[in-house]
PDB file of C-alpha atoms and ligand atoms in Angstrom:
ATOM      1  CA  MET A  25     -22.898 -10.048 -13.629  1.00 85.00           C
ATOM      2  CA  ASN A  26     -21.264  -6.809 -12.564  1.00 95.00           C
ATOM      3  CA  LEU A  27     -17.536  -7.465 -12.874  1.00 98.00           C
ATOM      4  CA  PHE A  28     -16.801  -4.415 -10.738  1.00 98.00           C
ATOM      5  CA  GLU A  29     -19.190  -5.279  -7.861  1.00 98.00           C
ATOM      6  CA  LEU A  30     -17.913  -3.988  -4.472  1.00 98.00           C
ATOM      7  CA  GLU A  31     -21.158  -4.070  -2.500  1.00 97.00           C
ATOM      8  CA  ASN A  32     -20.590  -7.445  -0.831  1.00 96.00           C
ATOM      9  CA  LYS A  33     -16.868  -7.161  -0.281  1.00 98.00           C
ATOM     10  CA  VAL A  34     -15.130  -6.831   3.088  1.00 98.00           C
ATOM     11  CA  ILE A  35     -11.943  -4.876   2.419  1.00 99.00           C
ATOM     12  CA  LEU A  36      -9.190  -4.501   4.974  1.00 98.00           C
ATOM     13  CA  ILE A  37      -6.703  -1.630   4.609  1.00 99.00           C
ATOM     14  CA  THR A  38      -3.548  -1.487   6.748  1.00 98.00           C
ATOM     15  CA  GLY A  39      -2.238   2.059   7.162  1.00 98.00           C
ATOM     16  CA  GLY A  40      -5.832   3.145   6.564  1.00 98.00           C
ATOM     17  CA  GLY A  41      -5.168   6.309   8.574  1.00 97.00           C
ATOM     18  CA  GLY A  42      -2.512   7.442   6.097  1.00 94.00           C
ATOM     19  CA  VAL A  43      -2.726   9.481   2.920  1.00 90.00           C
ATOM     20  CA  LEU A  44      -3.055   6.732   0.295  1.00 93.00           C
ATOM     21  CA  GLY A  45      -4.779   4.090   2.455  1.00 96.00           C
ATOM     22  CA  GLY A  46      -7.202   6.746   3.727  1.00 96.00           C
ATOM     23  CA  GLN A  47      -8.238   7.885   0.314  1.00 94.00           C
ATOM     24  CA  MET A  48      -8.644   4.288  -0.933  1.00 98.00           C
ATOM     25  CA  ALA A  49     -10.910   3.723   2.077  1.00 98.00           C
ATOM     26  CA  LYS A  50     -13.029   6.760   1.100  1.00 98.00           C
ATOM     27  CA  TYR A  51     -13.380   5.590  -2.495  1.00 98.00           C
ATOM     28  CA  LEU A  52     -14.227   1.965  -1.654  1.00 98.00           C
ATOM     29  CA  LEU A  53     -16.756   3.016   0.993  1.00 98.00           C
ATOM     30  CA  SER A  54     -18.369   5.477  -1.415  1.00 98.00           C
ATOM     31  CA  ASN A  55     -18.779   2.605  -3.863  1.00 98.00           C
ATOM     32  CA  GLY A  56     -20.536   0.272  -1.458  1.00 98.00           C
ATOM     33  CA  ALA A  57     -17.789  -1.880   0.046  1.00 98.00           C
ATOM     34  CA  THR A  58     -17.430  -2.642   3.746  1.00 98.00           C
ATOM     35  CA  VAL A  59     -14.076  -1.175   4.757  1.00 98.00           C
ATOM     36  CA  ILE A  60     -11.999  -1.965   7.831  1.00 98.00           C
ATOM     37  CA  ILE A  61      -8.986   0.196   8.518  1.00 98.00           C
ATOM     38  CA  LEU A  62      -6.006  -0.785  10.642  1.00 98.00           C
ATOM     39  CA  ASP A  63      -3.407   1.633  11.938  1.00 98.00           C
ATOM     40  CA  TYR A  64      -0.968   1.507  14.805  1.00 97.00           C
ATOM     41  CA  LYS A  65      -2.192   4.390  16.983  1.00 97.00           C
ATOM     42  CA  ASP A  66      -5.508   4.982  18.676  1.00 97.00           C
ATOM     43  CA  ASP A  67      -5.781   8.652  17.690  1.00 98.00           C
ATOM     44  CA  ILE A  68      -4.975   7.907  14.026  1.00 98.00           C
ATOM     45  CA  VAL A  69      -7.676   5.205  13.825  1.00 98.00           C
ATOM     46  CA  ASN A  70     -10.255   7.387  15.622  1.00 98.00           C
ATOM     47  CA  SER A  71      -9.714  10.470  13.498  1.00 98.00           C
ATOM     48  CA  ALA A  72      -9.838   8.385  10.276  1.00 98.00           C
ATOM     49  CA  LEU A  73     -13.074   6.719  11.457  1.00 98.00           C
ATOM     50  CA  ASP A  74     -14.608  10.124  12.252  1.00 98.00           C
ATOM     51  CA  SER A  75     -14.241  11.228   8.659  1.00 97.00           C
ATOM     52  CA  LEU A  76     -15.013   7.839   7.052  1.00 98.00           C
ATOM     53  CA  ASN A  77     -18.230   7.458   9.080  1.00 98.00           C
ATOM     54  CA  LYS A  78     -19.577  10.523   7.284  1.00 98.00           C
ATOM     55  CA  ILE A  79     -19.317   8.619   3.991  1.00 98.00           C
ATOM     56  CA  SER A  80     -20.849   5.308   5.072  1.00 97.00           C
ATOM     57  CA  LYS A  81     -21.632   3.353   8.202  1.00 97.00           C
ATOM     58  CA  LYS A  82     -20.090   0.235   6.624  1.00 98.00           C
ATOM     59  CA  VAL A  83     -16.749   1.139   8.185  1.00 98.00           C
ATOM     60  CA  ASP A  84     -14.813  -0.157  11.159  1.00 98.00           C
ATOM     61  CA  GLY A  85     -11.292   0.247  12.465  1.00 98.00           C
ATOM     62  CA  PHE A  86      -8.803  -1.408  14.774  1.00 98.00           C
ATOM     63  CA  VAL A  87      -5.522  -0.433  16.348  1.00 98.00           C
ATOM     64  CA  CYS A  88      -2.989  -2.930  15.054  1.00 98.00           C
ATOM     65  CA  ASN A  89       0.757  -2.958  14.530  1.00 98.00           C
ATOM     66  CA  VAL A  90       1.512  -4.702  11.226  1.00 98.00           C
ATOM     67  CA  LEU A  91       4.865  -5.807  12.604  1.00 98.00           C
ATOM     68  CA  GLU A  92       3.349  -7.783  15.482  1.00 98.00           C
ATOM     69  CA  GLU A  93       1.925 -11.165  14.569  1.00 98.00           C
ATOM     70  CA  LYS A  94       0.000 -11.400  17.859  1.00 97.00           C
ATOM     71  CA  SER A  95      -1.672  -8.023  17.288  1.00 97.00           C
ATOM     72  CA  LEU A  96      -2.593  -9.073  13.722  1.00 98.00           C
ATOM     73  CA  GLN A  97      -3.994 -12.428  14.859  1.00 98.00           C
ATOM     74  CA  GLU A  98      -6.149 -10.802  17.563  1.00 98.00           C
ATOM     75  CA  VAL A  99      -7.583  -8.346  15.045  1.00 98.00           C
ATOM     76  CA  SER A 100      -8.137 -11.110  12.504  1.00 98.00           C
ATOM     77  CA  ASP A 101     -10.159 -13.102  15.073  1.00 98.00           C
ATOM     78  CA  LYS A 102     -12.292 -10.017  15.868  1.00 98.00           C
ATOM     79  CA  ILE A 103     -12.905  -9.292  12.182  1.00 98.00           C
ATOM     80  CA  ILE A 104     -13.943 -12.860  11.392  1.00 98.00           C
ATOM     81  CA  LYS A 105     -16.267 -12.895  14.399  1.00 98.00           C
ATOM     82  CA  LYS A 106     -17.941  -9.685  13.281  1.00 98.00           C
ATOM     83  CA  PHE A 107     -17.784  -9.828   9.463  1.00 98.00           C
ATOM     84  CA  ASN A 108     -17.351 -13.586   8.792  1.00 98.00           C
ATOM     85  CA  LYS A 109     -14.794 -13.159   5.999  1.00 98.00           C
ATOM     86  CA  ILE A 110     -12.079 -11.004   4.501  1.00 98.00           C
ATOM     87  CA  ASP A 111     -12.331 -10.535   0.721  1.00 98.00           C
ATOM     88  CA  VAL A 112      -9.486  -8.103   0.154  1.00 99.00           C
ATOM     89  CA  LEU A 113      -6.366  -7.027   2.040  1.00 99.00           C
ATOM     90  CA  ILE A 114      -4.654  -3.817   0.921  1.00 99.00           C
ATOM     91  CA  ASN A 115      -1.207  -3.472   2.506  1.00 98.00           C
ATOM     92  CA  ALA A 116      -0.942   0.318   2.629  1.00 98.00           C
ATOM     93  CA  ALA A 117       1.034   0.670   5.878  1.00 98.00           C
ATOM     94  CA  GLY A 118       4.549   1.685   4.950  1.00 96.00           C
ATOM     95  CA  GLY A 119       7.020   4.488   4.991  1.00 92.00           C
ATOM     96  CA  ASN A 120      10.588   5.730   5.105  1.00 91.00           C
ATOM     97  CA  MET A 121      13.103   7.001   7.691  1.00 92.00           C
ATOM     98  CA  PRO A 122      15.631   9.826   7.420  1.00 90.00           C
ATOM     99  CA  GLY A 123      18.707   7.669   8.111  1.00 94.00           C
ATOM    100  CA  ALA A 124      17.780   5.222   5.340  1.00 95.00           C
ATOM    101  CA  THR A 125      17.879   8.131   2.878  1.00 91.00           C
ATOM    102  CA  ILE A 126      21.196   9.540   1.654  1.00 94.00           C
ATOM    103  CA  GLY A 127      21.326  13.271   2.449  1.00 89.00           C
ATOM    104  CA  VAL A 128      22.245  15.877  -0.175  1.00 87.00           C
ATOM    105  CA  ASP A 129      25.833  16.139   1.059  1.00 94.00           C
ATOM    106  CA  GLN A 130      26.189  12.456   1.943  1.00 96.00           C
ATOM    107  CA  THR A 131      27.219   9.259   0.171  1.00 97.00           C
ATOM    108  CA  ILE A 132      26.021   5.682   0.558  1.00 96.00           C
ATOM    109  CA  PHE A 133      28.705   5.204   3.252  1.00 97.00           C
ATOM    110  CA  ASP A 134      26.743   7.539   5.543  1.00 96.00           C
ATOM    111  CA  VAL A 135      23.614   5.414   5.525  1.00 96.00           C
ATOM    112  CA  ASN A 136      22.252   4.444   8.961  1.00 97.00           C
ATOM    113  CA  ILE A 137      21.928   0.657   8.885  1.00 97.00           C
ATOM    114  CA  GLU A 138      19.517   0.576  11.833  1.00 97.00           C
ATOM    115  CA  HIS A 139      17.137   2.906   9.975  1.00 97.00           C
ATOM    116  CA  PHE A 140      17.689   0.881   6.783  1.00 97.00           C
ATOM    117  CA  LYS A 141      16.614  -2.290   8.634  1.00 98.00           C
ATOM    118  CA  LYS A 142      13.564  -0.558  10.141  1.00 98.00           C
ATOM    119  CA  VAL A 143      12.405   0.603   6.713  1.00 98.00           C
ATOM    120  CA  VAL A 144      12.794  -2.913   5.301  1.00 98.00           C
ATOM    121  CA  ASP A 145      10.954  -4.253   8.337  1.00 98.00           C
ATOM    122  CA  LEU A 146       7.999  -1.909   7.922  1.00 98.00           C
ATOM    123  CA  ASN A 147       7.588  -2.099   4.147  1.00 98.00           C
ATOM    124  CA  LEU A 148       8.456  -5.764   3.631  1.00 98.00           C
ATOM    125  CA  PHE A 149       7.550  -7.605   6.840  1.00 98.00           C
ATOM    126  CA  GLY A 150       4.721  -5.118   7.434  1.00 98.00           C
ATOM    127  CA  SER A 151       3.170  -6.593   4.272  1.00 98.00           C
ATOM    128  CA  ILE A 152       4.319 -10.213   4.643  1.00 98.00           C
ATOM    129  CA  LEU A 153       2.877 -10.660   8.155  1.00 98.00           C
ATOM    130  CA  PRO A 154      -0.632  -9.309   7.341  1.00 98.00           C
ATOM    131  CA  ALA A 155      -0.618 -11.347   4.104  1.00 98.00           C
ATOM    132  CA  LEU A 156       0.073 -14.516   6.081  1.00 98.00           C
ATOM    133  CA  VAL A 157      -2.336 -13.850   8.968  1.00 98.00           C
ATOM    134  CA  PHE A 158      -5.304 -12.595   6.882  1.00 98.00           C
ATOM    135  CA  GLY A 159      -4.369 -14.833   3.932  1.00 98.00           C
ATOM    136  CA  LYS A 160      -5.028 -17.885   6.131  1.00 98.00           C
ATOM    137  CA  GLU A 161      -8.652 -16.730   6.492  1.00 98.00           C
ATOM    138  CA  MET A 162      -8.958 -16.208   2.727  1.00 98.00           C
ATOM    139  CA  VAL A 163      -7.636 -19.715   2.081  1.00 98.00           C
ATOM    140  CA  LYS A 164     -10.445 -21.143   4.256  1.00 97.00           C
ATOM    141  CA  ASN A 165     -12.927 -19.703   1.716  1.00 97.00           C
ATOM    142  CA  ASN A 166     -10.718 -20.472  -1.322  1.00 97.00           C
ATOM    143  CA  LYS A 167     -11.187 -16.810  -2.204  1.00 98.00           C
ATOM    144  CA  GLY A 168      -9.372 -13.589  -1.537  1.00 98.00           C
ATOM    145  CA  VAL A 169      -7.306 -10.782  -2.968  1.00 98.00           C
ATOM    146  CA  ILE A 170      -4.115  -9.244  -1.591  1.00 99.00           C
ATOM    147  CA  ILE A 171      -2.862  -5.920  -2.948  1.00 99.00           C
ATOM    148  CA  ASN A 172       0.631  -4.699  -2.050  1.00 98.00           C
ATOM    149  CA  ILE A 173       2.031  -1.224  -2.598  1.00 98.00           C
ATOM    150  CA  SER A 174       5.270  -1.095  -4.548  1.00 98.00           C
ATOM    151  CA  SER A 175       6.973   2.026  -5.856  1.00 97.00           C
ATOM    152  CA  MET A 176       8.925   3.549  -8.752  1.00 96.00           C
ATOM    153  CA  THR A 177      12.021   2.943  -6.630  1.00 96.00           C
ATOM    154  CA  ALA A 178      11.684  -0.850  -6.921  1.00 97.00           C
ATOM    155  CA  GLN A 179      12.796  -1.420 -10.511  1.00 96.00           C
ATOM    156  CA  SER A 180      15.478   1.207 -11.105  1.00 94.00           C
ATOM    157  CA  ALA A 181      17.674   3.336  -8.880  1.00 94.00           C
ATOM    158  CA  VAL A 182      15.876   6.497  -7.793  1.00 92.00           C
ATOM    159  CA  THR A 183      18.645   8.433  -6.018  1.00 92.00           C
ATOM    160  CA  ARG A 184      18.835   8.909  -2.234  1.00 92.00           C
ATOM    161  CA  VAL A 185      16.103   6.496  -1.005  1.00 93.00           C
ATOM    162  CA  VAL A 186      18.270   3.393  -0.807  1.00 96.00           C
ATOM    163  CA  GLY A 187      16.578   1.592   2.111  1.00 97.00           C
ATOM    164  CA  TYR A 188      13.094   2.266   0.811  1.00 96.00           C
ATOM    165  CA  SER A 189      14.089   1.029  -2.676  1.00 97.00           C
ATOM    166  CA  ALA A 190      15.436  -2.261  -1.324  1.00 98.00           C
ATOM    167  CA  SER A 191      12.219  -2.833   0.636  1.00 98.00           C
ATOM    168  CA  LYS A 192       9.968  -2.119  -2.356  1.00 98.00           C
ATOM    169  CA  ALA A 193      12.074  -4.278  -4.712  1.00 98.00           C
ATOM    170  CA  ALA A 194      11.481  -7.087  -2.230  1.00 98.00           C
ATOM    171  CA  ILE A 195       7.731  -6.327  -2.316  1.00 98.00           C
ATOM    172  CA  ASP A 196       7.712  -6.873  -6.096  1.00 98.00           C
ATOM    173  CA  ASN A 197       9.358 -10.250  -5.624  1.00 98.00           C
ATOM    174  CA  PHE A 198       7.096 -11.239  -2.725  1.00 98.00           C
ATOM    175  CA  THR A 199       4.031 -10.297  -4.811  1.00 98.00           C
ATOM    176  CA  LYS A 200       5.115 -12.689  -7.562  1.00 98.00           C
ATOM    177  CA  TRP A 201       6.123 -15.346  -5.087  1.00 98.00           C
ATOM    178  CA  LEU A 202       2.945 -15.294  -2.990  1.00 98.00           C
ATOM    179  CA  SER A 203       0.677 -15.138  -6.042  1.00 98.00           C
ATOM    180  CA  THR A 204       2.359 -18.235  -7.466  1.00 98.00           C
ATOM    181  CA  GLU A 205       2.324 -20.154  -4.204  1.00 98.00           C
ATOM    182  CA  LEU A 206      -1.327 -19.405  -3.411  1.00 98.00           C
ATOM    183  CA  ALA A 207      -2.656 -20.177  -6.899  1.00 98.00           C
ATOM    184  CA  LEU A 208      -0.632 -23.397  -7.174  1.00 98.00           C
ATOM    185  CA  LYS A 209      -1.547 -24.725  -3.724  1.00 98.00           C
ATOM    186  CA  PHE A 210      -4.999 -23.236  -3.082  1.00 98.00           C
ATOM    187  CA  GLY A 211      -6.492 -22.498  -6.498  1.00 98.00           C
ATOM    188  CA  GLU A 212      -7.376 -19.580  -8.682  1.00 98.00           C
ATOM    189  CA  GLY A 213      -9.628 -17.833  -6.151  1.00 98.00           C
ATOM    190  CA  LEU A 214      -6.571 -16.480  -4.360  1.00 98.00           C
ATOM    191  CA  ARG A 215      -4.877 -13.578  -6.147  1.00 98.00           C
ATOM    192  CA  VAL A 216      -1.974 -11.304  -5.204  1.00 99.00           C
ATOM    193  CA  ASN A 217      -1.017  -8.160  -7.106  1.00 99.00           C
ATOM    194  CA  ALA A 218       0.630  -4.819  -6.449  1.00 99.00           C
ATOM    195  CA  ILE A 219       0.344  -1.256  -7.611  1.00 98.00           C
ATOM    196  CA  ALA A 220       3.443   0.889  -8.113  1.00 98.00           C
ATOM    197  CA  PRO A 221       2.406   4.512  -7.623  1.00 96.00           C
ATOM    198  CA  GLY A 222       4.586   7.021  -9.398  1.00 95.00           C
ATOM    199  CA  PHE A 223       5.136  10.322  -7.651  1.00 93.00           C
ATOM    200  CA  PHE A 224       2.309  11.544  -5.456  1.00 88.00           C
ATOM    201  CA  ILE A 225       2.946  14.224  -2.850  1.00 84.00           C
ATOM    202  CA  GLY A 226       2.646  12.418   0.477  1.00 76.00           C
ATOM    203  CA  ASN A 227       3.860  12.796   4.078  1.00 73.00           C
ATOM    204  CA  GLN A 228       6.988  10.783   3.455  1.00 70.00           C
ATOM    205  CA  ASN A 229       8.243  12.639   0.365  1.00 78.00           C
ATOM    206  CA  ARG A 230       6.795  16.164   0.677  1.00 85.00           C
ATOM    207  CA  ASP A 231      10.066  17.654   1.947  1.00 84.00           C
ATOM    208  CA  LEU A 232      12.035  16.017  -0.874  1.00 82.00           C
ATOM    209  CA  LEU A 233       9.758  17.396  -3.588  1.00 90.00           C
ATOM    210  CA  ILE A 234       8.546  20.789  -2.357  1.00 90.00           C
ATOM    211  CA  ASN A 235      10.570  23.590  -0.819  1.00 91.00           C
ATOM    212  CA  LYS A 236       8.994  24.252   2.605  1.00 90.00           C
ATOM    213  CA  GLU A 237       9.635  28.006   2.522  1.00 93.00           C
ATOM    214  CA  THR A 238       8.764  28.889  -1.056  1.00 94.00           C
ATOM    215  CA  GLY A 239       6.294  26.116  -1.973  1.00 91.00           C
ATOM    216  CA  ALA A 240       8.159  25.678  -5.295  1.00 93.00           C
ATOM    217  CA  TYR A 241       9.315  22.271  -6.522  1.00 93.00           C
ATOM    218  CA  THR A 242      12.804  21.271  -5.403  1.00 93.00           C
ATOM    219  CA  ASP A 243      15.430  20.295  -8.030  1.00 92.00           C
ATOM    220  CA  ARG A 244      14.383  16.694  -7.395  1.00 90.00           C
ATOM    221  CA  GLY A 245      10.730  17.588  -7.896  1.00 93.00           C
ATOM    222  CA  ASN A 246      11.568  19.264 -11.203  1.00 95.00           C
ATOM    223  CA  THR A 247      13.670  16.292 -12.358  1.00 95.00           C
ATOM    224  CA  ILE A 248      10.721  13.961 -11.700  1.00 95.00           C
ATOM    225  CA  ILE A 249       8.381  16.157 -13.734  1.00 95.00           C
ATOM    226  CA  GLN A 250      10.899  16.253 -16.609  1.00 96.00           C
ATOM    227  CA  ASN A 251      11.012  12.440 -16.606  1.00 97.00           C
ATOM    228  CA  THR A 252       7.241  11.990 -16.477  1.00 97.00           C
ATOM    229  CA  PRO A 253       5.709  12.072 -19.978  1.00 98.00           C
ATOM    230  CA  MET A 254       2.423  13.394 -18.510  1.00 97.00           C
ATOM    231  CA  LYS A 255       4.413  16.277 -16.921  1.00 95.00           C
ATOM    232  CA  ARG A 256       2.825  16.315 -13.479  1.00 93.00           C
ATOM    233  CA  PHE A 257       2.631  14.569 -10.114  1.00 93.00           C
ATOM    234  CA  GLY A 258      -0.184  12.089  -9.577  1.00 93.00           C
ATOM    235  CA  GLU A 259      -3.388  12.844  -7.698  1.00 90.00           C
ATOM    236  CA  GLU A 260      -4.170  10.323  -4.962  1.00 91.00           C
ATOM    237  CA  GLU A 261      -7.597   9.655  -6.497  1.00 94.00           C
ATOM    238  CA  GLU A 262      -5.870   8.359  -9.627  1.00 96.00           C
ATOM    239  CA  LEU A 263      -5.013   5.130  -7.784  1.00 97.00           C
ATOM    240  CA  ASN A 264      -8.686   4.297  -7.310  1.00 98.00           C
ATOM    241  CA  GLY A 265      -9.509   2.862 -10.739  1.00 98.00           C
ATOM    242  CA  THR A 266      -6.684   0.315 -10.579  1.00 98.00           C
ATOM    243  CA  ILE A 267      -7.469  -0.571  -6.952  1.00 98.00           C
ATOM    244  CA  HIS A 268     -11.137  -1.100  -7.890  1.00 98.00           C
ATOM    245  CA  PHE A 269     -10.109  -3.342 -10.817  1.00 98.00           C
ATOM    246  CA  LEU A 270      -7.762  -5.431  -8.661  1.00 98.00           C
ATOM    247  CA  CYS A 271     -10.341  -5.846  -5.848  1.00 98.00           C
ATOM    248  CA  THR A 272     -13.040  -7.256  -8.118  1.00 98.00           C
ATOM    249  CA  GLU A 273     -13.885 -10.056 -10.545  1.00 98.00           C
ATOM    250  CA  ALA A 274     -12.833  -7.685 -13.358  1.00 98.00           C
ATOM    251  CA  SER A 275      -9.268  -8.893 -12.682  1.00 98.00           C
ATOM    252  CA  LYS A 276     -10.238 -12.540 -12.133  1.00 98.00           C
ATOM    253  CA  PHE A 277      -7.360 -13.912 -14.283  1.00 98.00           C
ATOM    254  CA  VAL A 278      -4.778 -11.352 -13.117  1.00 98.00           C
ATOM    255  CA  THR A 279      -2.279 -12.409 -10.474  1.00 98.00           C
ATOM    256  CA  GLY A 280       1.373 -11.689  -9.720  1.00 98.00           C
ATOM    257  CA  VAL A 281       1.551  -8.343 -11.515  1.00 98.00           C
ATOM    258  CA  VAL A 282       2.803  -4.947 -10.397  1.00 98.00           C
ATOM    259  CA  ILE A 283       0.850  -2.203 -12.148  1.00 98.00           C
ATOM    260  CA  PRO A 284       2.584   1.176 -12.494  1.00 98.00           C
ATOM    261  CA  ILE A 285       0.322   4.213 -12.008  1.00 98.00           C
ATOM    262  CA  ASP A 286       2.874   6.800 -12.929  1.00 98.00           C
ATOM    263  CA  GLY A 287       1.999   9.081 -15.855  1.00 98.00           C
ATOM    264  CA  GLY A 288       4.495   7.103 -17.956  1.00 98.00           C
ATOM    265  CA  PHE A 289       7.544   7.595 -15.668  1.00 98.00           C
ATOM    266  CA  SER A 290       8.608   3.925 -15.725  1.00 97.00           C
ATOM    267  CA  ALA A 291       8.176   3.604 -19.493  1.00 97.00           C
ATOM    268  CA  PHE A 292      10.312   6.641 -20.335  1.00 97.00           C
ATOM    269  CA  SER A 293      14.107   6.433 -20.731  1.00 95.00           C
ATOM    270  CA  GLY A 294      14.454  10.155 -20.067  1.00 92.00           C
ATOM    271  CA  VAL A 295      15.686  10.767 -23.642  1.00 93.00           C
TER     272      VAL A 295
HETATM  273  P1  NAD B   9       1.403   7.637   5.092  1.00 50.41           P
HETATM  274  O1  NAD B   9       2.577   7.835   5.995  1.00 50.41           O
HETATM  275  O2  NAD B   9       0.475   8.750   4.855  1.00 50.41           O
HETATM  276  O3  NAD B   9       0.546   6.368   5.600  1.00 50.41           O
HETATM  277  C1  NAD B   9       1.103   5.217   6.147  1.00 50.41           C
HETATM  278  C2  NAD B   9       0.241   4.779   7.312  1.00 50.41           C
HETATM  279  O4  NAD B   9       0.806   3.570   7.857  1.00 50.41           O
HETATM  280  C3  NAD B   9       0.186   5.797   8.457  1.00 50.41           C
HETATM  281  O5  NAD B   9      -1.149   6.080   8.819  1.00 50.41           O
HETATM  282  C4  NAD B   9       0.936   5.122   9.603  1.00 50.41           C
HETATM  283  O6  NAD B   9       0.438   5.461  10.897  1.00 50.41           O
HETATM  284  C5  NAD B   9       0.700   3.646   9.270  1.00 50.41           C
HETATM  285  N1  NAD B   9       1.714   2.787   9.892  1.00 50.41           N
HETATM  286  C6  NAD B   9       3.046   3.011   9.987  1.00 50.41           C
HETATM  287  N2  NAD B   9       3.621   2.026  10.666  1.00 50.41           N
HETATM  288  C7  NAD B   9       2.652   1.145  11.006  1.00 50.41           C
HETATM  289  C8  NAD B   9       2.637  -0.078  11.719  1.00 50.41           C
HETATM  290  N3  NAD B   9       3.754  -0.625  12.231  1.00 50.41           N
HETATM  291  N4  NAD B   9       1.455  -0.725  11.876  1.00 50.41           N
HETATM  292  C9  NAD B   9       0.301  -0.191  11.355  1.00 50.41           C
HETATM  293  N5  NAD B   9       0.256   0.967  10.690  1.00 50.41           N
HETATM  294  C10 NAD B   9       1.425   1.633  10.498  1.00 50.41           C
HETATM  295  O7  NAD B   9       2.034   7.082   3.710  1.00 50.41           O
HETATM  296  P2  NAD B   9       1.338   7.018   2.273  1.00 50.41           P
HETATM  297  O8  NAD B   9       1.915   8.079   1.439  1.00 50.41           O
HETATM  298  O9  NAD B   9      -0.121   6.878   2.415  1.00 50.41           O
HETATM  299  O10 NAD B   9       1.937   5.629   1.744  1.00 50.41           O
HETATM  300  C11 NAD B   9       1.230   4.408   1.837  1.00 50.41           C
HETATM  301  C12 NAD B   9       2.019   3.322   1.106  1.00 50.41           C
HETATM  302  O11 NAD B   9       2.192   3.720  -0.253  1.00 50.41           O
HETATM  303  C13 NAD B   9       3.418   3.104   1.654  1.00 50.41           C
HETATM  304  O12 NAD B   9       3.786   1.750   1.498  1.00 50.41           O
HETATM  305  C14 NAD B   9       4.269   3.943   0.752  1.00 50.41           C
HETATM  306  O13 NAD B   9       5.577   3.483   0.725  1.00 50.41           O
HETATM  307  C15 NAD B   9       3.561   3.713  -0.572  1.00 50.41           C
HETATM  308  N6  NAD B   9       3.835   4.712  -1.589  1.00 50.41           N
HETATM  309  C16 NAD B   9       3.524   6.035  -1.420  1.00 50.41           C
HETATM  310  C17 NAD B   9       3.801   6.916  -2.464  1.00 50.41           C
HETATM  311  C18 NAD B   9       3.489   8.379  -2.354  1.00 50.41           C
HETATM  312  O14 NAD B   9       3.866   9.105  -3.273  1.00 50.41           O
HETATM  313  N7  NAD B   9       2.806   8.831  -1.304  1.00 50.41           N
HETATM  314  C19 NAD B   9       4.391   6.453  -3.644  1.00 50.41           C
HETATM  315  C20 NAD B   9       4.681   5.106  -3.773  1.00 50.41           C
HETATM  316  C21 NAD B   9       4.391   4.240  -2.760  1.00 50.41           C
END
C-alpha cells in the first residue's frame, strides 16, 4: 500500500486562487490528485484555472464566498454531483486588513474594531463554515480530512497584527475541537489538522517585510530572520511535504495537531 497515494483523492482548496492555496493546488495536481479550487471572484477562479489546466485536466473551480453558507452549500451539491465525494478540504482562504494591524506610530487603542471583526470573520468563520458544509459530506462516507491554516501569530504575540493573531489562535482551538468531536462521534476516518506556516512572503505581508522602494528587508523582516534558526524566509513549496502527509494515509493516526513549518522560529526563544 502506498501511504502517500493521492491519485484517487478529490481535494478541495478554498482560496485556491491565492498564493499558498494556488501553489498547493499545483503540487497536488502534479502528483495525481483531483483538485477543486474555490475563490470568491470570477476572474480569480478563471485565471487560476488557466494556469492549473496546463498541469493536469483533473482540475475544476467554482466561485464561492466562504462566508456564505448558501454559496458553500450550492457548491457542495455541484461537487458531489460531479465528483461523488470530497476526500480533503484545505481551508486556505484567509487574510488581513490594514485597520486590524497596529501602524508603526499607533498603539492598540487605534485599532479599527470593524476591521478586526472582518479579519476574525474571514479567518475563523471562513474556515468553520466550509468545515461544516463539506464535513457533512465526509461524514456520510465516514472518511475525510480537513486541513486549516494557522500561523506563527497564534501561539505568541507577533507585534502589530492583533486581529489576525486572535483569528489564528481561534483556528488552533477549532482544529483541536473539531478533530475531537469528529473522531469521537463519527470515528477515526475523520481527521482535522492544521499547518502553521512561518514567514513566507505573500500578498498580505509583503509590505511589512520588504521595503517597496529599495527591495531590502524592513526592520521587521530583519528581526524575523534573526529569530529564525534557519536564517531565511520560507519558500511556498516547502509547505507541500507536510500538506501531502496530512492529506494521505501516511498521517492516518494524526488528528488535532498544528504543525509549524517555520525554519525553527517557534522553537527558538530568541536568545
Ligand atoms: P492570498 O491573499 O494570496 O490568498 C487568499 C485567497 O483567499 C485569495 O485568492 C482570496 O481571493 C481568497 N479569499 C478571500 N476572501 C475570500 C472569501 N470570502 N471567499 C473565498 N475566497 C476568499 O493569501 P495567502 O498568503 O495565500 O494565505 C493563505 C492562508 O495562509 C491565509 O489563511 C493566511 O492567513 C495563511 N498564512 C499565510 C502566510 C504567508 O506568509 N503567506 C503565513 C501564515 C499563514
